[in-house]
XYZ file of C-alpha atoms in Angstrom:
307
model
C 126.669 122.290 99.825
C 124.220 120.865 98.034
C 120.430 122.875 97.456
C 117.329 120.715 97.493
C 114.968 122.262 95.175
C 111.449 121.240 97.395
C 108.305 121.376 94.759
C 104.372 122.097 96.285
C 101.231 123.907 95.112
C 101.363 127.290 96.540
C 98.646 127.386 98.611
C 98.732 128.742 102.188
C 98.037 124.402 103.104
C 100.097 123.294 100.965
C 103.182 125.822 101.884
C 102.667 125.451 105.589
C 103.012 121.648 105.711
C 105.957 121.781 102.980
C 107.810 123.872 105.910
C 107.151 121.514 108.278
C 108.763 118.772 106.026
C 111.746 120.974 105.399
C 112.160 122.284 109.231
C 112.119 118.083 110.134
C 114.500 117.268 107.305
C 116.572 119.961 108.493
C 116.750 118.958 111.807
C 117.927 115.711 110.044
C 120.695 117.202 107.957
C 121.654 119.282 111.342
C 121.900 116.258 114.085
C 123.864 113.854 111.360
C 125.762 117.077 109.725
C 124.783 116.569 106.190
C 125.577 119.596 103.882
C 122.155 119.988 102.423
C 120.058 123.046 102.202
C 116.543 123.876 101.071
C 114.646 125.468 98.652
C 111.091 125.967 98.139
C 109.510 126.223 94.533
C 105.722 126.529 94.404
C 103.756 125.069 91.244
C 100.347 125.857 89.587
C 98.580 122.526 89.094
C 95.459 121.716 87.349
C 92.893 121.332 90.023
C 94.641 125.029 91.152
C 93.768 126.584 87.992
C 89.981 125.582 87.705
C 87.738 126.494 90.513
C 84.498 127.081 88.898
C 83.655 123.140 89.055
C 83.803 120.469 90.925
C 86.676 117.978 90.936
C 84.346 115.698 89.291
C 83.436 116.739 86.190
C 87.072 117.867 86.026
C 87.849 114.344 85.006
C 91.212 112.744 85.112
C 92.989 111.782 88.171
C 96.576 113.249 89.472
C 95.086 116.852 89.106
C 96.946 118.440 91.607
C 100.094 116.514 91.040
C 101.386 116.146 87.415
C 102.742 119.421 86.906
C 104.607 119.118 90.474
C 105.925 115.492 89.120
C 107.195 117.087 85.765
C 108.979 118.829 87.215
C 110.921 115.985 89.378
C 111.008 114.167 85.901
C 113.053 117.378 84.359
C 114.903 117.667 87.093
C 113.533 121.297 88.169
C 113.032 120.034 91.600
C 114.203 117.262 94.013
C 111.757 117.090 96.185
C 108.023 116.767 95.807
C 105.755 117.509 98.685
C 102.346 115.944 98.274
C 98.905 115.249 100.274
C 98.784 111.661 100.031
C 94.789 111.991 99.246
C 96.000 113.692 95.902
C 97.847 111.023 94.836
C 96.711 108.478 92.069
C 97.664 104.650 92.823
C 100.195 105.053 89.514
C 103.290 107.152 89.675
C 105.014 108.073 86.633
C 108.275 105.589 85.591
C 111.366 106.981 87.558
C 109.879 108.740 90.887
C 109.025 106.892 93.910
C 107.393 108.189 97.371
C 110.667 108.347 99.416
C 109.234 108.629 102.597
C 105.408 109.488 103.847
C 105.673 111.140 107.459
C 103.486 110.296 110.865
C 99.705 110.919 109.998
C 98.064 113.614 111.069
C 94.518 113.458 112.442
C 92.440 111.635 109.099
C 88.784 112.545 110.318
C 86.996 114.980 108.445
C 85.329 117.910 110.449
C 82.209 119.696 110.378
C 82.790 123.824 110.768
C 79.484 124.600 111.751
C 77.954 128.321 112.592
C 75.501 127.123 115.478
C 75.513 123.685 117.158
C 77.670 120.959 117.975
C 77.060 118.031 115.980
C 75.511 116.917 112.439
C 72.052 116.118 114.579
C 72.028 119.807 115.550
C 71.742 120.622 111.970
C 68.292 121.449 111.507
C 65.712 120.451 108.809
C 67.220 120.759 104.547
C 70.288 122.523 106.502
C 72.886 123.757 103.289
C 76.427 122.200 104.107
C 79.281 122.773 101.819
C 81.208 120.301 100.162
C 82.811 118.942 96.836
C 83.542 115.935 97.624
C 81.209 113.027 96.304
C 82.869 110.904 99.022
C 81.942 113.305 102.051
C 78.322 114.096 100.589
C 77.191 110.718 99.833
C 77.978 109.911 103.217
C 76.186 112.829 104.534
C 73.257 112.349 103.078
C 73.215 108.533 104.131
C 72.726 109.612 107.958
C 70.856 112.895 107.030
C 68.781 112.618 103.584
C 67.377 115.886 104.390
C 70.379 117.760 104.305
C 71.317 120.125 101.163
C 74.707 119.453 99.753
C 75.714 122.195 97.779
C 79.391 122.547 96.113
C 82.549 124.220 97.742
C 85.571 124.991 96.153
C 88.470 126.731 96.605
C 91.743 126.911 99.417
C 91.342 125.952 103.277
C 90.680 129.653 103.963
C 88.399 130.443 101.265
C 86.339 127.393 102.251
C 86.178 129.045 105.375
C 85.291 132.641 104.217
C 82.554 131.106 102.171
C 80.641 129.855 105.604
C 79.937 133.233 106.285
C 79.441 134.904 102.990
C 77.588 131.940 100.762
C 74.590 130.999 103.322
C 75.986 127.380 104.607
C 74.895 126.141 108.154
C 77.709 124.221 107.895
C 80.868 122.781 105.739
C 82.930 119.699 105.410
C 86.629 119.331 105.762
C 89.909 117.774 106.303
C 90.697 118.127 110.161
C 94.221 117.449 108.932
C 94.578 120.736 106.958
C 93.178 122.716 110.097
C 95.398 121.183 112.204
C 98.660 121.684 110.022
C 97.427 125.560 110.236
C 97.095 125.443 113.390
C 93.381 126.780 113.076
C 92.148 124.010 115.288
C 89.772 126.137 117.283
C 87.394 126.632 113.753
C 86.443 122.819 114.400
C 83.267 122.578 115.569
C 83.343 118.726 115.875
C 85.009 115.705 114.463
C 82.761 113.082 112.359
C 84.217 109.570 113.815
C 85.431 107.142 110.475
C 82.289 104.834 110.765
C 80.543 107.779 109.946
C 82.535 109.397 107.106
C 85.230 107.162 105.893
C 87.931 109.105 105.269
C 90.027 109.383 101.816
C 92.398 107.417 100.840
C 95.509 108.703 102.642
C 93.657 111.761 104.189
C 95.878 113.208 106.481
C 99.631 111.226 105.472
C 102.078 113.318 103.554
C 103.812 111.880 100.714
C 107.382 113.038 99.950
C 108.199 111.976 96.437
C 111.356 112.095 94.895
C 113.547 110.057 91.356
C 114.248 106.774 92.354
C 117.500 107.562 91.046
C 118.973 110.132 93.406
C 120.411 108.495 96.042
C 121.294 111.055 98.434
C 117.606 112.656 98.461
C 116.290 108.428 99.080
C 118.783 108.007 101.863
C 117.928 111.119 103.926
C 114.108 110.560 102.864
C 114.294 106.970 104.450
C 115.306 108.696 107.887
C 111.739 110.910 107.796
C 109.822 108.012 107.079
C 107.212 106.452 109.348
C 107.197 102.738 108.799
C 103.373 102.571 111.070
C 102.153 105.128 108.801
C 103.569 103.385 105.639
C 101.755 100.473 106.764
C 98.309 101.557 107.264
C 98.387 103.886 103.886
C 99.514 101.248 101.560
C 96.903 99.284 102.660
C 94.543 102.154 101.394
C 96.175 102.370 98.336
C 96.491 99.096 97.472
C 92.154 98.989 97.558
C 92.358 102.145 95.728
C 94.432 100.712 93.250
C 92.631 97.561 92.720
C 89.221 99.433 92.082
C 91.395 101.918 89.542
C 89.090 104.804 91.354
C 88.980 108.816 90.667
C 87.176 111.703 92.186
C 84.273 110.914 89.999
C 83.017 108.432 92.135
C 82.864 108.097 96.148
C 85.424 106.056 97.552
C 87.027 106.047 100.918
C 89.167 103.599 102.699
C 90.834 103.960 106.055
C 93.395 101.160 108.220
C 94.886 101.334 111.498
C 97.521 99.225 112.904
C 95.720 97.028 115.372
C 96.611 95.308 118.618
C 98.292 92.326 117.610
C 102.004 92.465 115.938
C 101.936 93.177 112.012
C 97.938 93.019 111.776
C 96.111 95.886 109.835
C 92.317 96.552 109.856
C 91.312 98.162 106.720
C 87.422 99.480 106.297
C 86.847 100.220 102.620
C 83.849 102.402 100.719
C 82.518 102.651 97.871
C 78.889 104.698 97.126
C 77.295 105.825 94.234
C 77.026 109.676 93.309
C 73.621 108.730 91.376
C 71.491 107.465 94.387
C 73.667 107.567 97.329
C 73.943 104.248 97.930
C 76.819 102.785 99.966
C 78.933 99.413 100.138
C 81.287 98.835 102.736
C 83.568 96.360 104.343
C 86.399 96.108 107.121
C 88.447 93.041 106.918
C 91.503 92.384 109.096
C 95.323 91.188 107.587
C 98.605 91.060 107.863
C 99.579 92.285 104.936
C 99.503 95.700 103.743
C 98.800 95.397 99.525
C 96.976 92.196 100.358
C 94.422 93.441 102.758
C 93.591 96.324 100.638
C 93.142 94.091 97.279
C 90.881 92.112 99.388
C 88.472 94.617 101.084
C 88.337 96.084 97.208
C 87.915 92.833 95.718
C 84.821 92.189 98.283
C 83.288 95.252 97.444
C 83.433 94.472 93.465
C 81.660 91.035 94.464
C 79.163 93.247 96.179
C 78.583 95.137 93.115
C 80.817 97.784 93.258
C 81.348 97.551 89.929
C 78.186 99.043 88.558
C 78.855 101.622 90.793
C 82.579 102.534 89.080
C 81.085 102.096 85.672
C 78.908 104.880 86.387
């Protein structure tokens, strides 16, 4: 019997939603009897190691994936289990995403210690978050508000509500859920207000595009909706060759007609807080996001990535 060596950053997130990958792919292996078992070996990655800054002025893009991919590429693991918002448009030569899962919710939240919504928030309120993406938007509805940094795990983000003076902080309703801490979520901020990340809330399973038995029982975890919708995300990431050192969001759903996607793409500037943004509709996944990204760079998003 073969052992699938399954790679993920070791925090309580990330481990939690790599054994919900493994308990599906088991069920898998156990309804079509394959002889495969797992194994789960946690990884320190870059954006794990430093915490005293923001992503931002971290620099560089893949931080809390290379050292999980170099270790597919050396063959110390079969299996990569990834947020799909970590994930830079380029994958190293030889590894492919073999399968990205049904999304969980994409919204971001707002975990709030009185009130219900971001209007309750009174006057220069402090709100927590790291993310240019979330704060530029933020302060686009709510210039008054005070956007100070947050870093650190799901539950640490959460300790520091309580112990660091915020009225409020930002995150991915997708992590809470996964945790099954739904019941911290004050409220949901809809997508026209906060655009989420590229791929916020979709799973990305990666594995070597050579190993054929990990591809074949990756294709029967894969959700071809989900597929849809995020490589339409990607694809606008990838044409504006983005990091976290400027704010960009994109989101798609399948819509009501057969095939069609609509995409609504965002970029902002961390300097002034202004915001671009377009939704265009297609039928065609990488299309559709090159377009909504290419509309954007006619709309001078451009100076706004050369920042």
């Amino acid at each position: 019997m073969r052992t699938i060596i399954v790679g993920t950053r070791q925090s309580a997130l990330a481990l939690t939603q790599t054994g919900h990958v493994i308990a599906a792919l088991e069920d898998i292996c156990a309804k079509e009897n394959l002889p495969l078992r797992f194994e789960i070996r946690k990884i320190v990655t870059k954006g794990d190691r430093i915490l005293d800054v923001t992503l931002s002025k971290v620099g560089g893009k893949g931080l809390f994936v290379k050292e999980i991919e170099q270790a597919l590429l050396d063959k110390e693991i079969d299996i990569a289990v990834h947020s799909m918002k970590d994930m830079p448009w380029e994958q190293p030569e030889g590894l492919m995403v073999g399968a990205i899962p049904k999304r969980e919710d994409p919204r971001d939240c707002l975990i709030m210690k009185s009130g219900q919504t971001l209007d309750d928030l009174p006057p220069g309120a402090k709100v927590g978050t790291s993310s240019l993406r979330r704060s530029c938007q933020l302060q686009a509805y709510r210039p008054d508000l005070r956007i100070e940094p947050l870093r650190g795990n799901i539950d640490t983000r959460l300790k520091k509500l309580e112990t660091e003076g915020f009225d409020a902080i930002v995150l991915a309703a997708a992590g809470l859920h996964r945790m099954g801490w739904q019941d911290r979520i004050t409220s949901y901020l809809p997508e026209e207000r906060s655009v989420p990340a590229v791929g916020q809330g979709a799973l990305g399973i990666e594995c070597r595009q050579s190993d054929e038995e990990v591809r074949a029982l990756l294709k029967r975890y894969h959700d071809a909706d989900t597929d849809r919708t995020v490589r339409a995300e990607r694809a606008f990431l990838g044409r504006l060759n983005g990091g976290c050192q400027v704010p960009i969001g994109a989101y798609a759903t399948n819509v009501g007609r057969c095939g069609a996607i609509q995409l609504t793409g965002l970029v902002g500037s961390a300097e002034n807080g202004e915001i671009i943004k377009e939704t265009m509709e297609g039928d065609h996944p990488e299309a559709l996001g090159t377009a909504v990204a290419q509309r954007l760079l006619d709309r001078g998003a451009d100076r706004m990535l050369s920042l």
